Coordinates of C-alpha atoms (C1' of nucleotides) in Angstrom, one line a residue:
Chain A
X1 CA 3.0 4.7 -2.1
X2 CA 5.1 4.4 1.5
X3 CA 3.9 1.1 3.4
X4 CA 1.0 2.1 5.3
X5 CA 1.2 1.6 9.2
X6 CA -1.9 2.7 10.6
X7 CA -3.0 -0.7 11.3
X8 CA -0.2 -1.2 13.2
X9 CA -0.4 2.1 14.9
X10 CA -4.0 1.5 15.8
X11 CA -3.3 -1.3 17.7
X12 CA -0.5 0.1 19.4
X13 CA -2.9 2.7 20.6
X14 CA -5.4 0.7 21.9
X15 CA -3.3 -1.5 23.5
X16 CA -1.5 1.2 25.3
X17 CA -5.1 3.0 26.5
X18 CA -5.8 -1.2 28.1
X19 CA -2.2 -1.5 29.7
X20 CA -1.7 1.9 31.0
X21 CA -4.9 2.7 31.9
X22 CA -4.4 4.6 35.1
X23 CA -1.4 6.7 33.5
X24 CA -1.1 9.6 31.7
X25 CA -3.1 8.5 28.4
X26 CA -2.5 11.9 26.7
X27 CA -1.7 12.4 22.8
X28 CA 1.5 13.5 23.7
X29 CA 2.0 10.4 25.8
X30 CA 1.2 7.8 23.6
X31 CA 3.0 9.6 20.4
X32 CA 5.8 9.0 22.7
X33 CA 5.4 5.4 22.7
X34 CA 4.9 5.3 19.0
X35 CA 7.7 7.2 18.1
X36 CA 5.0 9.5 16.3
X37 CA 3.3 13.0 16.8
X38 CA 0.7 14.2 19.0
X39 CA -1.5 15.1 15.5
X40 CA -1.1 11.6 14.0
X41 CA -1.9 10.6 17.1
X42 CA -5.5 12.1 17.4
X43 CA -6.4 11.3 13.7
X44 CA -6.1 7.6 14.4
X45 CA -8.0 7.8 17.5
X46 CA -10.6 9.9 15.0
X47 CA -11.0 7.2 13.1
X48 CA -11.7 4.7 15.9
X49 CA -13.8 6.7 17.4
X50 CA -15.8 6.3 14.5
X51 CA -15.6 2.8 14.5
X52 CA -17.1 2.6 18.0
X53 CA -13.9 1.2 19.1
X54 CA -12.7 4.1 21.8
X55 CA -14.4 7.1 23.4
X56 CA -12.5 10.5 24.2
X57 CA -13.6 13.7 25.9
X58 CA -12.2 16.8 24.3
X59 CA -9.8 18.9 26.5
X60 CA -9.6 16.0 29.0
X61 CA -6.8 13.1 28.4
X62 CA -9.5 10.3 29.0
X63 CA -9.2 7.6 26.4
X64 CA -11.2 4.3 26.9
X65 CA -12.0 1.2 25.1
X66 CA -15.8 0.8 24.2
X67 CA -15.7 -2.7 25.2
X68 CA -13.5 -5.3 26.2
X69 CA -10.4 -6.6 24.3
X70 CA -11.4 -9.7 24.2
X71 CA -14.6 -8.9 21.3
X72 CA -12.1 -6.3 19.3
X73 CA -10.3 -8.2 16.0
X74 CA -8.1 -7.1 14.0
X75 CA -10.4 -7.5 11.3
X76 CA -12.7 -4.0 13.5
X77 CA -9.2 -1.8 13.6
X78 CA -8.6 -2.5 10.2
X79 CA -11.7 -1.8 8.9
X80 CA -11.2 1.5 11.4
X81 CA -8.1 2.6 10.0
X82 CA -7.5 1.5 6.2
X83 CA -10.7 3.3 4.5
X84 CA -9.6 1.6 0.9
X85 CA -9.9 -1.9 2.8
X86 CA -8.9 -3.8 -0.3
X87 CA -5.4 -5.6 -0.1
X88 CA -5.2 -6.3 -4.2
X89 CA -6.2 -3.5 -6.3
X90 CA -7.7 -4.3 -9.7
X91 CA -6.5 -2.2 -12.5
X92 CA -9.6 -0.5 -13.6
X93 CA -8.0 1.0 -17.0
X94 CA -7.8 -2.0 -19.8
X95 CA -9.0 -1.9 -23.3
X96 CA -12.3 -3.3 -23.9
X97 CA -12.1 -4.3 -26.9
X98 CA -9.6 -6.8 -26.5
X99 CA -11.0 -10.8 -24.9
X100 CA -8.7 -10.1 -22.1
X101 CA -9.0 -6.2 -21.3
X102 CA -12.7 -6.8 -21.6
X103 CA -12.8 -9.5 -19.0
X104 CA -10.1 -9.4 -16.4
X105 CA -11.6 -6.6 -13.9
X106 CA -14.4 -8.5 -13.4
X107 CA -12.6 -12.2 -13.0
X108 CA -9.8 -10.2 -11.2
X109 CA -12.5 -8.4 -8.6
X110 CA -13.8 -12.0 -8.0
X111 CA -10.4 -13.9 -7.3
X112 CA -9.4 -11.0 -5.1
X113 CA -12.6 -11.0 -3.0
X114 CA -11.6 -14.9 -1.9
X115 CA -7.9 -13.7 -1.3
X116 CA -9.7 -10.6 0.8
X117 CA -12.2 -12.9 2.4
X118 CA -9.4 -15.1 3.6
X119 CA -7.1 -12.4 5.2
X120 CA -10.4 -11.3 7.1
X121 CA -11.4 -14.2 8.3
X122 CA -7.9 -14.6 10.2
X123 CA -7.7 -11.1 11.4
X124 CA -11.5 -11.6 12.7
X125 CA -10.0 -14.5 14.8
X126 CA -6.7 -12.4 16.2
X127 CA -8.5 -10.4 18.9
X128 CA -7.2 -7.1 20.7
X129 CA -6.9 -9.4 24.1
X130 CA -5.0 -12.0 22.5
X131 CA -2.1 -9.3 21.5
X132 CA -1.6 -7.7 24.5
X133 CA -1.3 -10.9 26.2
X134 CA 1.6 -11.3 24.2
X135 CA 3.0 -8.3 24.5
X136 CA 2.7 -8.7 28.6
X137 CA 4.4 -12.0 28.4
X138 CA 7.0 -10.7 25.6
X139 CA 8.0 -8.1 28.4
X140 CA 8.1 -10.9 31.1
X141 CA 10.8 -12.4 29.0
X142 CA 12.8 -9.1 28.8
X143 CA 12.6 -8.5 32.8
X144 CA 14.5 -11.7 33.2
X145 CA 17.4 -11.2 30.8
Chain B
X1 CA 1.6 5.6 -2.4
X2 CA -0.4 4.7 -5.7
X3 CA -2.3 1.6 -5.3
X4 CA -0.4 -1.1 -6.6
X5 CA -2.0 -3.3 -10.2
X6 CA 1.6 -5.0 -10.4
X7 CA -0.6 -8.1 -9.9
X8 CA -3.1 -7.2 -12.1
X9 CA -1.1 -6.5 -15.1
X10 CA 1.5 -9.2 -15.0
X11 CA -1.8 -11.7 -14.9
X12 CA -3.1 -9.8 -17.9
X13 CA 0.1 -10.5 -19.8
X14 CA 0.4 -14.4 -19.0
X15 CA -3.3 -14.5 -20.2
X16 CA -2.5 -12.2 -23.2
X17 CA 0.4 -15.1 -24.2
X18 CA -1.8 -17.7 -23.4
X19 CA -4.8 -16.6 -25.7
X20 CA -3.1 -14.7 -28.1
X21 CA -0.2 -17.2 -28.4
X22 CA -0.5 -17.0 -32.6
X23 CA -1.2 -13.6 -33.0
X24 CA 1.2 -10.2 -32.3
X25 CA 2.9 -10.7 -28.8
X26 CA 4.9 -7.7 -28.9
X27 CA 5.6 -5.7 -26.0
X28 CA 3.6 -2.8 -27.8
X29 CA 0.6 -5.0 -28.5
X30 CA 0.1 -6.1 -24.9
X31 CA 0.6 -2.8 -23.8
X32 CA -2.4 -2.0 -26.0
X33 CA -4.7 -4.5 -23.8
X34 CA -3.7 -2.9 -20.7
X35 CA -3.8 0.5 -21.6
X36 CA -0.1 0.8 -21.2
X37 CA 2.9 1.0 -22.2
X38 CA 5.9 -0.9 -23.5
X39 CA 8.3 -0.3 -21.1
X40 CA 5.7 -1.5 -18.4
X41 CA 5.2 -4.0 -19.4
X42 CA 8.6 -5.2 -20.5
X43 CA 9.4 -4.4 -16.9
X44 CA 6.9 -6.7 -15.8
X45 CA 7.7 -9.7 -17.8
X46 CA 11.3 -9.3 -16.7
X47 CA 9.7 -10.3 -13.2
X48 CA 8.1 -13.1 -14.4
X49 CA 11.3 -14.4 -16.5
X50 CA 13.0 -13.5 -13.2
X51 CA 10.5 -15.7 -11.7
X52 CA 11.0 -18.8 -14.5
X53 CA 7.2 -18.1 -15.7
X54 CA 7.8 -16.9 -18.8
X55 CA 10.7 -16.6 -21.3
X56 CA 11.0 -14.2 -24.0
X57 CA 14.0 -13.9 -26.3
X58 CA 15.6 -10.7 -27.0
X59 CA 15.4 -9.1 -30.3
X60 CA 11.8 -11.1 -31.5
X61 CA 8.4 -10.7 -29.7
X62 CA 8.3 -14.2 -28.8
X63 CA 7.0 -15.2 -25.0
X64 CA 6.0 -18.5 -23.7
X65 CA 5.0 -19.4 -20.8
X66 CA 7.2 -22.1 -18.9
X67 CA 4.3 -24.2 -17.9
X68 CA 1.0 -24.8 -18.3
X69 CA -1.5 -22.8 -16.9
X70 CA -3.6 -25.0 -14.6
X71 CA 0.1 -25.2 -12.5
X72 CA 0.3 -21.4 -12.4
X73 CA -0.7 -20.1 -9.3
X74 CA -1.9 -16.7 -8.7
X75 CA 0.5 -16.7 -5.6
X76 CA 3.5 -17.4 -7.7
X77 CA 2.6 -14.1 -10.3
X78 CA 2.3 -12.4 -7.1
X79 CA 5.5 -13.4 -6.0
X80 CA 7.3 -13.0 -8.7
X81 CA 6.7 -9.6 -9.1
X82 CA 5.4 -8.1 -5.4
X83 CA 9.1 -7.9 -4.2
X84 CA 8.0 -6.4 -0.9
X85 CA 5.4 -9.4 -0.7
X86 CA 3.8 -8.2 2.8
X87 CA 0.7 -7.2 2.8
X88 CA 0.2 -5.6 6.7
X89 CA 3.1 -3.9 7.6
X90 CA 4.4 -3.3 11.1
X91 CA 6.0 0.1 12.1
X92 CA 9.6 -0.7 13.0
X93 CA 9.9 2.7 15.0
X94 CA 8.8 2.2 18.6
X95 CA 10.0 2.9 22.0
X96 CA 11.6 0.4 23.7
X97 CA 11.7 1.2 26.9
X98 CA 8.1 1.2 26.8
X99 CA 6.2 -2.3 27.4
X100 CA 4.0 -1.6 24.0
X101 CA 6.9 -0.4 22.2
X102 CA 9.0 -2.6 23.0
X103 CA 7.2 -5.7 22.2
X104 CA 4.3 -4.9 19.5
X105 CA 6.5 -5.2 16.9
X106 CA 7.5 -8.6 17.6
X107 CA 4.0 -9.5 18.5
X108 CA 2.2 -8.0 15.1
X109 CA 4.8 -9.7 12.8
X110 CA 3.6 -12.8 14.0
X111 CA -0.3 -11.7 14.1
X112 CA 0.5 -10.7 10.3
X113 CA 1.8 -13.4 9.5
X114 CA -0.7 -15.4 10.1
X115 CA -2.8 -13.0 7.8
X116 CA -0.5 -13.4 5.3
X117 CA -0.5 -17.3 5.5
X118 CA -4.1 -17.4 4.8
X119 CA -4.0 -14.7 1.3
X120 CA -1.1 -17.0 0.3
X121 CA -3.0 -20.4 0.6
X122 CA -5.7 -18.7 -1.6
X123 CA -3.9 -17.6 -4.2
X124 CA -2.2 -20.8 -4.1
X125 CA -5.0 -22.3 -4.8
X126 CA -6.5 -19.9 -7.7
X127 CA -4.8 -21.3 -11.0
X128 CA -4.3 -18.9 -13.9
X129 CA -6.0 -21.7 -15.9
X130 CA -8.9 -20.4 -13.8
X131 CA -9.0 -17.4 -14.9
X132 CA -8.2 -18.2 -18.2
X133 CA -11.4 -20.0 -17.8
X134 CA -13.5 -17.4 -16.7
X135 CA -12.0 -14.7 -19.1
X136 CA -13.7 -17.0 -22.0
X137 CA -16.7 -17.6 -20.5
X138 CA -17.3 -14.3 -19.7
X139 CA -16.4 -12.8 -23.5
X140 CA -19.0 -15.7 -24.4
X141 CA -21.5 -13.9 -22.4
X142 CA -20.5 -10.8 -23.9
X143 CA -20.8 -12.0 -27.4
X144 CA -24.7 -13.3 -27.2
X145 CA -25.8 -9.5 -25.9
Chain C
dT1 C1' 21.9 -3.4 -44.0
dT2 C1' 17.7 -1.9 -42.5
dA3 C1' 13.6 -2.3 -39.7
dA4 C1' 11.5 -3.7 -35.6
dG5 C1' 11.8 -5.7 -31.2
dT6 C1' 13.8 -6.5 -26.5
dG7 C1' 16.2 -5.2 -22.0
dT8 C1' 17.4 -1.8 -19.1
dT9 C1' 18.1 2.7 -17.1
dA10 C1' 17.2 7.5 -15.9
dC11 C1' 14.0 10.9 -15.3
dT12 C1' 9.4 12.9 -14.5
dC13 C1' 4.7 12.8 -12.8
dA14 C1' 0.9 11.4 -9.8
dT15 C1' -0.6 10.0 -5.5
dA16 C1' -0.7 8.1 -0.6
dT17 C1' 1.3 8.3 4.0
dT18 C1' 3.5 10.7 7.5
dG19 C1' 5.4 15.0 9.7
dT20 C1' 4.5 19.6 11.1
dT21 C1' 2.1 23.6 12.4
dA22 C1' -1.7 26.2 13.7
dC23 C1' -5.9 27.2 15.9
dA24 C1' -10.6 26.9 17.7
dC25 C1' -12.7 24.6 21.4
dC26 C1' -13.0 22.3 26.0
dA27 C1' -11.8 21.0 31.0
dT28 C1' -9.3 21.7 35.2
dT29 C1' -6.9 24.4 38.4
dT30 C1' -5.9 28.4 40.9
Chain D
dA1 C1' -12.4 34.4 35.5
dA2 C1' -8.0 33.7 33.8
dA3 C1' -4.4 30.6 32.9
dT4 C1' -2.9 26.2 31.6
dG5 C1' -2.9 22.1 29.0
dG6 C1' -5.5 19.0 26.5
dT7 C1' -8.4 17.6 22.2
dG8 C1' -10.2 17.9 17.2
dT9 C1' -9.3 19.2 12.8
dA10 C1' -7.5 21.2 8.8
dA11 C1' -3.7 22.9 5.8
dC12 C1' 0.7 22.4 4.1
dA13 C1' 5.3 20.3 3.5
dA14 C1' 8.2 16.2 3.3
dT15 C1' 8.8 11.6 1.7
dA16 C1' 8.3 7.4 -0.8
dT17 C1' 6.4 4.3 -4.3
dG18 C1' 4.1 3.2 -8.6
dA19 C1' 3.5 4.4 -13.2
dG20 C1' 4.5 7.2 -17.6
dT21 C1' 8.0 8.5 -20.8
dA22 C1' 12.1 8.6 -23.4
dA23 C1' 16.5 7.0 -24.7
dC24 C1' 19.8 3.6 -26.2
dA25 C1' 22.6 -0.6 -26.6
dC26 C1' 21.8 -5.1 -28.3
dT27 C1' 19.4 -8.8 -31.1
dT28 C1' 16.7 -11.0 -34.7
dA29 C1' 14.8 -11.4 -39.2
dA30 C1' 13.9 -9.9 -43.8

DNA sequence: TTAAGTGTTACTCATATTGTTACACCATTT
DNA sequence: AAATGGTGTAACAATATGAGTAACACTTAA
């Protein structure tokens, strides 16, 4: 498969519906800013719409954030975004009949649950408020170069 | 993309070795076990020679593994053959001359990062000997049904 | 010397992500 | 009310990666 962005993408979008908030917030707008296209765009904000994350009004450029981005992980715009939300990926086609083919999914499943559990837990401590803080003082740093 | 069981299969070989270390070790034979086929999993265990985990010799279906398993990490199999070992990945196409553009990409390596920091240390700390382990008790149970 | 195995490459197939286009529907403005 | 510009969604093409397959030089052992 290509390397998946969306999580990336998601966050981009978010974060540009907090900072530019009283600008032009269209589809258009923001594809602009992710280097992306108006469609792509709309089916991200789909899916976090779904999550609760965002509202929108149809026909009206009016993102906004359901709350603030100080309660939104990582860990909530992944889940959003990345519908297979597993990181490893079990190989679900070995021979039963062998001691190892018989047994490895299941031993497999359980040692990639504690990987999985792991990489949540960090992205449930990255919060939405903590990156665009960066992001401000990351542009801070540019304006005096 | 396909979902990735790179992981999943070169595990299932370094067990295969392990517990079938007297019988049949042939590429063909493992193959079998995963469902496979030769060329796979030659492929794979060229990783993991690659990787000093296992070494084979050309001509006779002979591979050992290099060290025992209770100092075989889960994160070095996944190393040794995950060559793009990221597992978020940031979209490296973003306007600059915007303030998210131009400073989430900087910004989500580091979040990621940090991710990735905390799947590592738990696969560092999940030995093959493990799931070695598990793999037996588990045929056990199987047996006694 | 023959048979069987490895190591590697090239090619095809399957699938997931992204790009593109289209269009119904909605809101605002004139 | 009509025109304009936006959203929401689906269909399709383009692209990229993993896995399947076949071929072949090289190596080992009988």
């Amino acid at each position: 498969m290509r390397y998946s962005h969306k999580l990336s993408d998601a966050v981009h979008i978010l974060a540009y519906v907090e900072i530019y908030h009283d600008s032009d917030l269209s589809s258009g707008a923001i594809a602009a800013s992710v280097e992306s296209n108006p469609a792509l765009i709309r089916r991200l904000m789909s899916a976090l719409r779904r999550a609760d994350l965002l509202t929108t009004q149809q026909g009206t450029a009016q993102p906004r954030l359901t709350r603030e981005p100080a309660v939104i992980s990582l860990l909530d715009i992944y889940r959003a975004v990345e519908d297979n939300d597993n990181l490893l990926h079990v190989d679900d086609k070995t021979n039963p009949q062998c001691i190892v083919g018989g047994n490895i999914q299941e031993t497999l499943r359980g040692a990639y649950q504690q990987v999985q559990r792991a990489a949540e837990n960090q992205m449930a401590q990255i919060k939405l408020a903590d990156l665009i803080t960066e992001i401000w003082t990351r542009e801070k740093q540019r304006e005096t170069l």
